Short mmCIF file of C-alpha atoms in Angstrom, two decimals:
data_model
loop_
_atom_site.label_atom_id
_atom_site.label_comp_id
_atom_site.label_asym_id
_atom_site.label_seq_id
_atom_site.Cartn_x
_atom_site.Cartn_y
_atom_site.Cartn_z
CA UNK A 1234 -11.65 -36.29 -19.85
CA UNK A 1235 -11.37 -34.64 -23.26
CA UNK A 1236 -13.27 -31.36 -23.66
CA UNK A 1237 -15.56 -30.92 -26.67
CA UNK A 1238 -17.10 -27.77 -28.12
CA UNK A 1239 -20.00 -27.35 -30.50
CA UNK A 1240 -19.45 -25.73 -33.92
CA UNK A 1241 -23.12 -24.83 -34.16
CA UNK A 1242 -23.02 -22.62 -31.08
CA UNK A 1243 -23.54 -19.43 -33.15
CA UNK A 1244 -26.28 -17.89 -31.05
CA UNK A 1245 -24.69 -18.69 -27.71
CA UNK A 1246 -26.98 -21.68 -27.09
CA UNK A 1247 -25.11 -24.36 -25.21
CA UNK A 1248 -25.12 -27.99 -26.12
CA UNK A 1249 -27.08 -29.75 -23.37
CA UNK A 1250 -24.38 -32.28 -22.62
CA UNK A 1251 -21.64 -29.68 -22.38
CA UNK A 1252 -23.78 -27.29 -20.41
CA UNK A 1253 -24.31 -29.78 -17.63
CA UNK A 1254 -20.89 -31.40 -17.63
CA UNK A 1255 -18.14 -30.92 -15.10
CA UNK A 1256 -14.92 -30.82 -17.11
CA UNK A 1257 -11.63 -31.93 -15.68
CA UNK A 1258 -8.86 -29.43 -16.48
CA UNK A 1259 -5.66 -31.26 -17.33
CA UNK A 1260 -2.37 -30.56 -15.61
CA UNK A 1261 -3.71 -28.99 -12.42
CA UNK A 1262 -2.58 -31.54 -9.86
CA UNK A 1263 0.47 -30.45 -7.90
CA UNK A 1264 3.28 -32.74 -8.96
CA UNK A 1265 5.26 -33.39 -5.79
CA UNK A 1266 7.02 -36.65 -5.05
CA UNK A 1267 7.06 -35.76 -1.38
CA UNK A 1268 4.64 -33.50 0.48
CA UNK A 1269 7.53 -32.27 2.64
CA UNK A 1270 8.81 -30.32 -0.37
CA UNK A 1271 6.47 -27.48 0.55
CA UNK A 1272 6.55 -27.74 4.32
CA UNK A 1273 8.68 -24.60 4.46
CA UNK A 1274 5.48 -22.61 3.95
CA UNK A 1275 4.87 -23.02 7.69
CA UNK A 1276 1.18 -23.75 7.52
CA UNK A 1277 -1.01 -26.83 7.35
CA UNK A 1278 -0.89 -28.24 3.87
CA UNK A 1279 -4.46 -28.48 2.58
CA UNK A 1280 -5.59 -30.91 -0.08
CA UNK A 1281 -7.84 -29.02 -2.45
CA UNK A 1282 -10.13 -29.48 -5.43
CA UNK A 1283 -10.68 -26.46 -7.66
CA UNK A 1284 -13.98 -25.72 -9.37
CA UNK A 1285 -14.95 -22.98 -11.80
CA UNK A 1286 -18.00 -21.98 -13.84
CA UNK A 1287 -17.57 -21.00 -17.48
CA UNK A 1288 -20.35 -18.57 -18.42
CA UNK A 1289 -18.78 -16.53 -21.22
CA UNK A 1290 -15.60 -16.15 -23.21
CA UNK A 1291 -13.62 -19.07 -24.59
CA UNK A 1292 -12.77 -22.39 -23.01
CA UNK A 1293 -9.09 -21.45 -23.26
CA UNK A 1294 -9.61 -18.38 -21.06
CA UNK A 1295 -11.74 -20.36 -18.60
CA UNK A 1296 -9.04 -23.02 -18.23
CA UNK A 1297 -6.35 -20.33 -17.94
CA UNK A 1298 -8.30 -18.78 -15.07
CA UNK A 1299 -8.46 -22.13 -13.28
CA UNK A 1300 -4.75 -22.72 -13.82
CA UNK A 1301 -4.08 -19.34 -12.27
CA UNK A 1302 -6.30 -20.36 -9.35
CA UNK A 1303 -4.12 -23.47 -9.06
CA UNK A 1304 -0.99 -21.32 -8.79
CA UNK A 1305 -2.69 -19.16 -6.18
CA UNK A 1306 -3.64 -22.26 -4.17
CA UNK A 1307 -0.08 -23.58 -4.34
CA UNK A 1308 1.27 -20.17 -3.32
CA UNK A 1309 -0.97 -20.40 -0.25
CA UNK A 1310 0.57 -23.80 0.55
CA UNK A 1311 -2.11 -26.14 -0.75
CA UNK A 1312 -1.79 -29.41 -2.63
CA UNK A 1313 -4.01 -29.27 -5.73
CA UNK A 1314 -5.59 -32.66 -6.40
CA UNK A 1315 -8.04 -31.89 -9.20
CA UNK A 1316 -9.65 -29.07 -11.15
CA UNK A 1317 -13.13 -29.01 -12.65
CA UNK A 1318 -15.02 -26.56 -14.87
CA UNK A 1319 -18.74 -26.48 -15.52
CA UNK A 1320 -20.28 -24.68 -18.48
CA UNK A 1321 -23.45 -22.81 -17.53
CA UNK A 1322 -25.52 -19.95 -18.85
CA UNK A 1323 -25.15 -18.18 -15.48
CA UNK A 1324 -23.88 -18.83 -11.98
CA UNK A 1325 -26.29 -20.88 -9.85
CA UNK A 1326 -27.68 -18.57 -7.18
CA UNK A 1327 -27.90 -21.33 -4.59
CA UNK A 1328 -24.75 -23.46 -4.82
CA UNK A 1329 -22.61 -21.72 -7.51
CA UNK A 1330 -22.55 -24.85 -9.72
CA UNK A 1331 -26.07 -26.23 -9.22
CA UNK A 1332 -27.30 -28.92 -6.84
CA UNK A 1333 -26.68 -31.87 -9.18
CA UNK A 1334 -23.13 -30.82 -9.99
CA UNK A 1335 -22.51 -30.07 -6.32
CA UNK A 1336 -23.35 -33.70 -5.55
CA UNK A 1337 -20.90 -34.85 -8.24
CA UNK A 1338 -18.29 -32.52 -6.78
CA UNK A 1339 -18.85 -34.13 -3.38
CA UNK A 1340 -18.10 -37.54 -4.93
CA UNK A 1341 -14.87 -36.18 -6.43
CA UNK A 1342 -13.86 -34.74 -3.05
CA UNK A 1343 -14.31 -38.14 -1.44
CA UNK A 1344 -12.54 -39.98 -4.26
CA UNK A 1345 -9.35 -37.86 -4.11
CA UNK A 1346 -9.38 -37.32 -0.36
CA UNK A 1347 -9.67 -33.52 -0.42
CA UNK A 1348 -10.38 -31.40 2.64
CA UNK A 1349 -11.11 -28.09 0.86
CA UNK A 1350 -12.92 -26.87 -2.25
CA UNK A 1351 -11.78 -23.58 -3.82
CA UNK A 1352 -14.21 -21.83 -6.18
CA UNK A 1353 -12.94 -19.61 -9.00
CA UNK A 1354 -15.10 -16.62 -8.17
CA UNK A 1355 -16.48 -14.66 -5.23
CA UNK A 1356 -19.36 -16.53 -3.62
CA UNK A 1357 -22.16 -15.07 -1.55
CA UNK A 1358 -22.47 -16.15 2.09
CA UNK A 1359 -25.46 -18.34 1.25
CA UNK A 1360 -23.65 -20.01 -1.67
CA UNK A 1361 -20.70 -20.84 0.58
CA UNK A 1362 -22.95 -22.26 3.27
CA UNK A 1363 -25.08 -24.37 0.93
CA UNK A 1364 -22.14 -25.73 -1.05
CA UNK A 1365 -20.38 -26.70 2.18
CA UNK A 1366 -23.54 -28.47 3.23
CA UNK A 1367 -23.35 -30.65 0.11
CA UNK A 1368 -19.62 -31.36 -0.21
CA UNK A 1369 -19.12 -31.69 3.59
CA UNK A 1370 -15.69 -30.00 3.52
CA UNK A 1371 -14.52 -26.42 3.84
CA UNK A 1372 -15.35 -24.20 0.85
CA UNK A 1373 -13.54 -20.95 0.13
CA UNK A 1374 -13.67 -18.64 -2.87
CA UNK A 1375 -11.02 -16.89 -4.95
CA UNK A 1376 -11.26 -13.71 -2.88
CA UNK A 1377 -10.61 -15.50 0.42
CA UNK A 1378 -7.66 -17.32 -1.15
CA UNK A 1379 -6.01 -14.10 -2.38
CA UNK A 1380 -6.60 -12.45 1.01
CA UNK A 1381 -4.90 -15.43 2.68
CA UNK A 1382 -1.85 -15.07 0.42
CA UNK A 1383 -1.64 -11.35 1.17
CA UNK A 1384 -1.83 -12.12 4.90
CA UNK A 1385 1.10 -14.55 4.56
CA UNK A 1386 3.27 -12.09 2.62
CA UNK A 1387 2.59 -8.81 4.45
CA UNK A 1388 5.72 -7.65 6.29
CA UNK A 1389 5.44 -3.95 7.14
CA UNK A 1390 3.11 -2.57 9.79
CA UNK A 1391 1.11 -0.71 7.17
CA UNK A 1392 0.93 -3.76 4.89
CA UNK A 1393 -0.36 -5.96 7.71
CA UNK A 1394 -2.97 -3.37 8.64
CA UNK A 1395 -4.13 -3.06 5.03
CA UNK A 1396 -4.50 -6.83 4.68
CA UNK A 1397 -6.35 -7.16 7.98
CA UNK A 1398 -8.71 -4.38 6.91
CA UNK A 1399 -9.47 -6.19 3.64
CA UNK A 1400 -10.04 -9.48 5.47
CA UNK A 1401 -12.46 -7.91 7.96
CA UNK A 1402 -14.38 -6.14 5.20
CA UNK A 1403 -14.72 -9.49 3.43
CA UNK A 1404 -15.68 -11.30 6.64
CA UNK A 1405 -18.28 -8.83 7.88
CA UNK A 1406 -21.19 -9.93 5.64
CA UNK A 1407 -20.18 -13.59 6.06
CA UNK A 1408 -20.51 -13.88 9.82
CA UNK A 1409 -22.79 -16.73 10.80
CA UNK A 1410 -25.11 -17.10 13.77
CA UNK A 1411 -25.57 -20.17 15.93
CA UNK A 1412 -27.78 -22.08 13.53
CA UNK A 1413 -31.17 -21.43 12.01
CA UNK A 1414 -32.97 -21.61 15.37
CA UNK A 1415 -31.29 -18.36 16.43
CA UNK A 1416 -31.90 -16.54 13.18
CA UNK A 1417 -34.50 -14.18 14.66
CA UNK A 1418 -34.45 -12.01 17.73
CA UNK A 1419 -37.02 -13.30 20.15
CA UNK A 1420 -36.45 -12.11 23.73
CA UNK A 1421 -39.17 -11.55 26.34
CA UNK A 1422 -42.64 -12.76 25.45
CA UNK A 1423 -42.51 -14.52 22.13
CA UNK A 1424 -45.31 -13.69 19.73
CA UNK A 1425 -47.31 -16.68 18.67
CA UNK A 1426 -46.72 -18.59 21.90
CA UNK A 1427 -43.34 -20.04 21.06
CA UNK A 1428 -42.87 -20.97 24.70
CA UNK A 1429 -39.86 -22.31 26.54
CA UNK A 1430 -36.78 -22.72 24.42
CA UNK A 1431 -37.73 -20.05 21.91
CA UNK A 1432 -36.82 -17.10 24.14
CA UNK A 1433 -33.17 -16.11 24.12
CA UNK A 1434 -30.46 -13.90 22.78
CA UNK A 1435 -31.33 -14.55 19.14
CA UNK A 1436 -28.87 -12.58 17.00
CA UNK A 1437 -27.25 -10.86 19.97
CA UNK A 1438 -24.00 -12.83 19.61
CA UNK A 1439 -23.94 -12.23 15.86
CA UNK A 1440 -24.67 -8.54 16.26
CA UNK A 1441 -21.98 -8.26 18.93
CA UNK A 1442 -19.45 -9.81 16.55
CA UNK A 1443 -20.50 -7.41 13.82
CA UNK A 1444 -20.13 -4.41 16.11
CA UNK A 1445 -16.66 -5.56 17.11
CA UNK A 1446 -15.66 -6.01 13.48
CA UNK A 1447 -16.99 -2.58 12.53
CA UNK A 1448 -15.09 -1.00 15.43
CA UNK A 1449 -11.89 -2.77 14.38
CA UNK A 1450 -12.40 -1.71 10.75
CA UNK A 1451 -12.79 1.92 11.83
CA UNK A 1452 -9.63 1.68 13.95
CA UNK A 1453 -7.62 0.14 11.09
CA UNK A 1454 -8.81 2.83 8.68
CA UNK A 1455 -7.62 5.52 11.10
CA UNK A 1456 -4.29 3.76 11.62
CA UNK A 1457 -3.69 3.37 7.88
CA UNK A 1458 -4.53 7.03 7.33
CA UNK A 1459 -2.02 8.03 10.01
CA UNK A 1460 0.68 5.69 8.64
CA UNK A 1461 0.29 7.16 5.18
CA UNK A 1462 1.25 10.61 6.50
CA UNK A 1463 4.97 9.75 6.48
CA UNK A 1464 4.79 8.65 2.86
CA UNK A 1465 2.95 11.84 1.94
CA UNK A 1466 5.63 13.93 3.66
CA UNK A 1467 8.37 12.20 1.66
CA UNK A 1468 6.34 12.62 -1.49
CA UNK A 1469 5.90 16.33 -0.73
CA UNK A 1470 9.64 16.74 -0.43
CA UNK A 1471 10.16 15.08 -3.80
CA UNK A 1472 7.52 17.32 -5.37
CA UNK A 1473 9.14 20.45 -3.94
CA UNK A 1474 12.38 19.35 -5.53
CA UNK A 1475 10.30 18.63 -8.67
CA UNK A 1476 11.73 15.15 -9.11
CA UNK A 1477 9.71 13.15 -11.71
CA UNK A 1478 7.93 10.05 -10.43
CA UNK A 1479 7.80 6.74 -12.33
CA UNK A 1480 5.71 3.82 -11.03
CA UNK A 1481 6.21 0.17 -11.98
CA UNK A 1482 2.83 -1.55 -12.22
CA UNK A 1483 1.75 -4.84 -13.68
CA UNK A 1484 0.43 -8.33 -13.18
CA UNK A 1485 1.67 -10.35 -10.25
CA UNK A 1486 4.92 -12.22 -10.94
CA UNK A 1487 5.51 -10.27 -14.17
CA UNK A 1488 9.01 -9.29 -12.99
CA UNK A 1489 8.41 -5.79 -11.60
CA UNK A 1490 10.85 -6.16 -8.70
CA UNK A 1491 13.45 -7.69 -11.04
CA UNK A 1492 13.11 -4.67 -13.32
CA UNK A 1493 13.45 -2.29 -10.35
CA UNK A 1494 16.64 -4.08 -9.32
CA UNK A 1495 18.00 -4.05 -12.89
CA UNK A 1496 17.43 -0.29 -13.23
CA UNK A 1497 18.50 0.84 -9.76
CA UNK A 1498 20.36 -2.02 -8.07
CA UNK A 1499 17.78 -1.72 -5.27
CA UNK A 1500 18.16 -5.31 -4.06
CA UNK A 1501 14.46 -5.77 -3.24
CA UNK A 1502 12.99 -9.25 -2.82
CA UNK A 1503 12.70 -11.18 -6.07
CA UNK A 1504 10.81 -14.47 -5.87
CA UNK A 1505 9.07 -16.67 -8.44
CA UNK A 1506 5.81 -16.45 -6.52
CA UNK A 1507 2.53 -14.60 -6.72
CA UNK A 1508 2.30 -11.41 -4.65
CA UNK A 1509 5.92 -11.54 -3.44
CA UNK A 1510 5.83 -7.71 -3.16
CA UNK A 1511 3.12 -6.06 -1.04
CA UNK A 1512 4.95 -3.03 0.34
CA UNK A 1513 5.84 -0.32 -2.21
CA UNK A 1514 9.57 0.33 -2.58
CA UNK A 1515 10.67 3.80 -3.69
CA UNK A 1516 14.17 4.13 -5.11
CA UNK A 1517 16.14 7.05 -6.56
CA UNK A 1518 17.26 6.52 -10.14
CA UNK A 1519 19.39 8.53 -12.56
CA UNK A 1520 19.23 8.32 -16.34
CA UNK A 1521 22.47 7.93 -18.34
CA UNK A 1522 22.35 11.66 -19.08
CA UNK A 1523 22.10 12.48 -15.36
CA UNK A 1524 18.38 13.21 -14.91
CA UNK A 1525 17.09 12.20 -11.50
CA UNK A 1526 13.70 10.53 -10.91
CA UNK A 1527 12.05 8.16 -8.44
CA UNK A 1528 11.06 4.59 -9.33
CA UNK A 1529 8.33 2.93 -7.25
CA UNK A 1530 7.57 -0.80 -7.18
CA UNK A 1531 3.93 -1.59 -6.39
CA UNK A 1532 1.83 -4.60 -5.44
CA UNK A 1533 1.03 -6.88 -8.37
CA UNK A 1534 -2.45 -7.10 -9.82
CA UNK A 1535 -4.42 -10.19 -10.82
CA UNK A 1536 -7.66 -11.04 -12.61
CA UNK A 1537 -10.63 -10.22 -10.39
CA UNK A 1538 -8.46 -8.55 -7.74
CA UNK A 1539 -10.78 -8.35 -4.70
CA UNK A 1540 -12.29 -4.91 -4.35
CA UNK A 1541 -11.63 -5.10 -0.61
CA UNK A 1542 -7.90 -5.20 -1.37
CA UNK A 1543 -8.11 -2.32 -3.82
CA UNK A 1544 -9.85 -0.22 -1.18
CA UNK A 1545 -7.50 -1.26 1.63
CA UNK A 1546 -4.39 -0.62 -0.48
CA UNK A 1547 -5.76 2.55 -2.06
CA UNK A 1548 -3.38 4.78 -0.08
CA UNK A 1549 -0.36 2.99 -1.60
CA UNK A 1550 -1.88 2.31 -5.01
CA UNK A 1551 -2.53 6.04 -5.41
CA UNK A 1552 1.21 6.39 -6.04
CA UNK A 1553 0.36 5.21 -9.57
CA UNK A 1554 -2.49 7.70 -10.00
CA UNK A 1555 -0.18 10.62 -9.15
CA UNK A 1556 2.88 9.46 -11.11
CA UNK A 1557 4.34 11.15 -14.19
CA UNK A 1558 4.75 7.79 -15.98
CA UNK A 1559 3.63 4.19 -15.44
CA UNK A 1560 5.94 1.38 -16.53
CA UNK A 1561 3.37 -1.33 -17.20
CA UNK A 1562 5.32 -4.60 -16.95
CA UNK A 1563 3.88 -7.60 -18.80
CA UNK A 1564 5.00 -11.22 -18.48
CA UNK A 1565 5.93 -12.09 -22.08
CA UNK A 1566 6.24 -15.78 -21.15
CA UNK A 1567 2.65 -16.01 -19.88
CA UNK A 1568 0.20 -18.00 -21.98
CA UNK A 1569 -2.16 -15.01 -22.26
CA UNK A 1570 -0.27 -11.72 -21.71
CA UNK A 1571 -3.02 -9.71 -23.41
CA UNK A 1572 -5.43 -10.74 -20.66
CA UNK A 1573 -2.87 -9.55 -18.10
CA UNK A 1574 -2.80 -6.13 -19.74
CA UNK A 1575 -6.60 -5.88 -19.62
CA UNK A 1576 -6.72 -6.91 -15.93
CA UNK A 1577 -4.05 -4.38 -14.94
CA UNK A 1578 -5.70 -1.54 -16.84
CA UNK A 1579 -9.01 -2.30 -15.11
CA UNK A 1580 -7.38 -1.84 -11.69
CA UNK A 1581 -5.54 1.30 -12.84
CA UNK A 1582 -8.86 2.73 -13.96
CA UNK A 1583 -10.41 1.83 -10.60
CA UNK A 1584 -7.79 3.88 -8.73
CA UNK A 1585 -7.98 6.81 -11.17
CA UNK A 1586 -4.67 6.20 -12.95
CA UNK A 1587 -6.03 5.51 -16.43
CA UNK A 1588 -4.94 8.94 -17.74
CA UNK A 1589 -1.33 8.68 -16.55
CA UNK A 1590 1.08 8.15 -19.49
CA UNK A 1591 1.85 4.45 -19.86
CA UNK A 1592 4.82 2.57 -21.31
CA UNK A 1593 4.27 -1.16 -21.90
CA UNK A 1594 7.39 -3.16 -21.01
CA UNK A 1595 7.21 -6.80 -22.10
CA UNK A 1596 9.50 -8.69 -19.71
CA UNK A 1597 10.94 -12.24 -19.73
CA UNK A 1598 11.51 -12.26 -23.48
CA UNK A 1599 14.28 -14.80 -22.96
CA UNK A 1600 11.56 -17.30 -22.02
CA UNK A 1601 8.78 -16.06 -24.31
CA UNK A 1602 7.42 -17.67 -27.47
CA UNK A 1603 8.60 -15.67 -30.48
CA UNK A 1604 5.27 -15.84 -32.33
CA UNK A 1605 3.29 -14.77 -29.26
CA UNK A 1606 5.80 -12.01 -28.57
CA UNK A 1607 5.46 -10.64 -32.10
CA UNK A 1608 1.68 -10.67 -31.78
CA UNK A 1609 1.83 -8.80 -28.48
CA UNK A 1610 4.25 -6.20 -29.87
CA UNK A 1611 1.94 -5.72 -32.88
CA UNK A 1612 -1.02 -5.18 -30.55
CA UNK A 1613 0.89 -2.79 -28.28
CA UNK A 1614 2.88 -0.90 -30.92
CA UNK A 1615 4.52 1.51 -28.52
CA UNK A 1616 5.90 -1.25 -26.29
CA UNK A 1617 9.43 -2.34 -25.44
CA UNK A 1618 10.76 -5.89 -25.02
CA UNK A 1619 13.26 -6.59 -22.24
CA UNK A 1620 14.64 -9.30 -20.01
CA UNK A 1621 15.33 -7.88 -16.56
CA UNK A 1622 17.18 -11.06 -15.60
CA UNK A 1623 19.47 -11.14 -18.64
CA UNK A 1624 19.73 -7.37 -19.06
CA UNK A 1625 18.42 -7.49 -22.63
CA UNK A 1626 16.74 -4.32 -23.92
CA UNK A 1627 17.58 -2.14 -20.91
CA UNK A 1628 19.43 0.43 -23.03
CA UNK A 1629 16.30 0.96 -25.12
CA UNK A 1630 14.26 1.22 -21.92
CA UNK A 1631 16.59 3.89 -20.52
CA UNK A 1632 16.27 5.86 -23.77
CA UNK A 1633 12.47 5.62 -23.61
CA UNK A 1634 12.47 6.77 -19.98
CA UNK A 1635 14.72 9.68 -20.89
CA UNK A 1636 12.35 10.85 -23.62
CA UNK A 1637 9.17 10.41 -21.56
CA UNK A 1638 10.18 12.04 -18.30
CA UNK A 1639 8.48 15.44 -17.99
CA UNK A 1640 10.67 18.29 -19.16
CA UNK A 1641 11.50 21.20 -16.88
CA UNK A 1642 9.76 24.39 -17.90
CA UNK A 1643 12.37 27.09 -17.22
CA UNK A 1644 15.40 27.58 -19.46
CA UNK A 1645 18.27 29.63 -18.03
CA UNK A 1646 21.68 30.76 -19.23
CA UNK A 1647 23.82 32.27 -16.53
CA UNK A 1648 27.18 32.25 -14.79
CA UNK A 1649 27.20 30.55 -11.41
CA UNK A 1650 30.01 31.48 -8.99
CA UNK A 1651 32.49 28.69 -8.38
CA UNK A 1652 31.53 28.84 -4.70
CA UNK A 1653 28.05 27.52 -5.61
CA UNK A 1654 29.07 24.26 -7.24
CA UNK A 1655 26.19 22.61 -5.32
CA UNK A 1656 23.69 24.43 -7.56
CA UNK A 1657 25.46 23.22 -10.70
CA UNK A 1658 25.28 19.66 -9.35
CA UNK A 1659 21.54 20.08 -8.71
CA UNK A 1660 21.04 21.36 -12.24
CA UNK A 1661 22.55 18.08 -13.45
CA UNK A 1662 20.40 15.89 -11.18
CA UNK A 1663 17.09 17.75 -11.24
CA UNK A 1664 17.17 19.34 -14.70
CA UNK A 1665 18.67 19.06 -18.16
CA UNK A 1666 22.04 20.70 -18.74
CA UNK A 1667 22.32 21.92 -22.33
CA UNK A 1668 25.81 23.44 -22.27
CA UNK A 1669 28.43 23.94 -19.60
CA UNK A 1670 31.80 25.71 -19.67
CA UNK A 1671 34.14 27.45 -17.27
CA UNK A 1672 34.63 31.20 -17.64
CA UNK A 1673 36.09 33.98 -15.60
CA UNK A 1674 34.10 34.31 -12.42
CA UNK A 1675 32.26 31.01 -12.52
CA UNK A 1676 30.55 28.25 -14.49
CA UNK A 1677 28.61 29.23 -17.60
CA UNK A 1678 25.48 27.10 -17.41
CA UNK A 1679 22.70 26.76 -19.95
CA UNK A 1680 20.01 24.41 -18.70
CA UNK A 1681 16.32 23.58 -18.37
CA UNK A 1682 15.54 23.32 -14.67
CA UNK A 1683 12.52 23.29 -12.29
CA UNK A 1684 11.13 26.69 -11.41
CA UNK A 1685 12.28 26.50 -7.80
CA UNK A 1686 15.86 25.69 -8.77
CA UNK A 1687 15.78 28.38 -11.47
CA UNK A 1688 15.00 30.96 -8.79
CA UNK A 1689 17.99 29.81 -6.72
CA UNK A 1690 20.25 29.90 -9.77
CA UNK A 1691 19.07 33.41 -10.61
CA UNK A 1692 19.75 34.55 -7.06
CA UNK A 1693 23.27 33.09 -7.09
CA UNK A 1694 24.09 34.51 -10.54
CA UNK A 1695 22.32 37.79 -9.95
CA UNK A 1696 24.45 38.53 -6.93
CA UNK A 1697 27.40 38.90 -9.28
CA UNK A 1698 25.45 40.24 -12.26
CA UNK A 1699 25.89 37.22 -14.49
CA UNK A 1700 22.34 36.40 -15.65
CA UNK A 1701 22.74 36.11 -19.44
CA UNK A 1702 19.30 34.79 -20.44
CA UNK A 1703 16.15 33.57 -18.77
CA UNK A 1704 13.11 32.06 -20.50
CA UNK A 1705 10.43 31.11 -18.00
#
């Protein structure tokens, strides 16, 4: 069905026909000749219909959001049969899309043989229940879908605990009792003479489930806090050595892991899939001039990233908030990379990383549209364009990293005994060597180094009286 827009929509008033129409979004059905092509996902393949509500913004952005939902559904192992968008002034409080459109959606579900409806938004418990009552199949929302993908991809003990915590926090307000007849606690003598059949446990089962969930949530929070201790210890060691920290952040599937591999040869998992990386990978890197720093790969972000996930992964996401530099990787081949940048910056702001220096790295330029790429570079003037897969632009990226890494504060000029060659090596890795020559009695070193290393250099040189200059 061809979508139409009204030119006279200056004041935001919607054309009646468009406002009440369910629009089919083209190109959303999964094109598989054989369902067995995705059986490797090791879960039951669900047949789904997607539905979204367009309340603001442009139709292009609304359709892009539904296409992203389609990719999320396919990542979770589903077969997408159809995708529909309804234009409304606001979300329907009862059924998300309104009772009339819900009935039309039910007809579509029957016509295509779907067993699940996925909504492009986070629905309230009552919206989920009422919409399921109309369409007669399972209904899930965008948040539940993303949580399911995270649950499939979590590998480490900490990652699994973080995902389970997010799932339980999402599930807690959505627990259901045993029907409307048990919606109130009765027990004992029922007021109003309800009589036999009205006395009973009421919400006892529901409350028991809630207590169990709350207890499990508390346990997971303690476990995650304990598991983060090891990472904090490692981070403390790096800080004592005053090694700069660089974090790779960006939209999911933008090529962050590919960039990490290209810069460090880390060999971490690279997959053309959403949320392929959930566990942060920290690797040691050295610039061409010999400066040492750490490079951390983080979980990818997405539009409307569930707040439960942000909270659950806060202990690992805080790596970005405490970094010296964020490499913000953008998928240059995406149809709307600017929207990716906005979504990522929203999450960075949520975790307190908005003030960390940022370097935009537009990746996948070998597959990007030249006109769109030029527009993005004009918008983000201080950005770099690279292809992690082809190796294009990496020299410029290394130069930018070199210039943006924090400079050591202490400048020394001294003679280090030949017996302390280890300190000279550390000056190369942890600082910036300005000049170096060999003289009688040792190595003449002029360098900018961390304060801790400067003290060790002074001690080694001072033992033989060869401190020539020191500017702290």
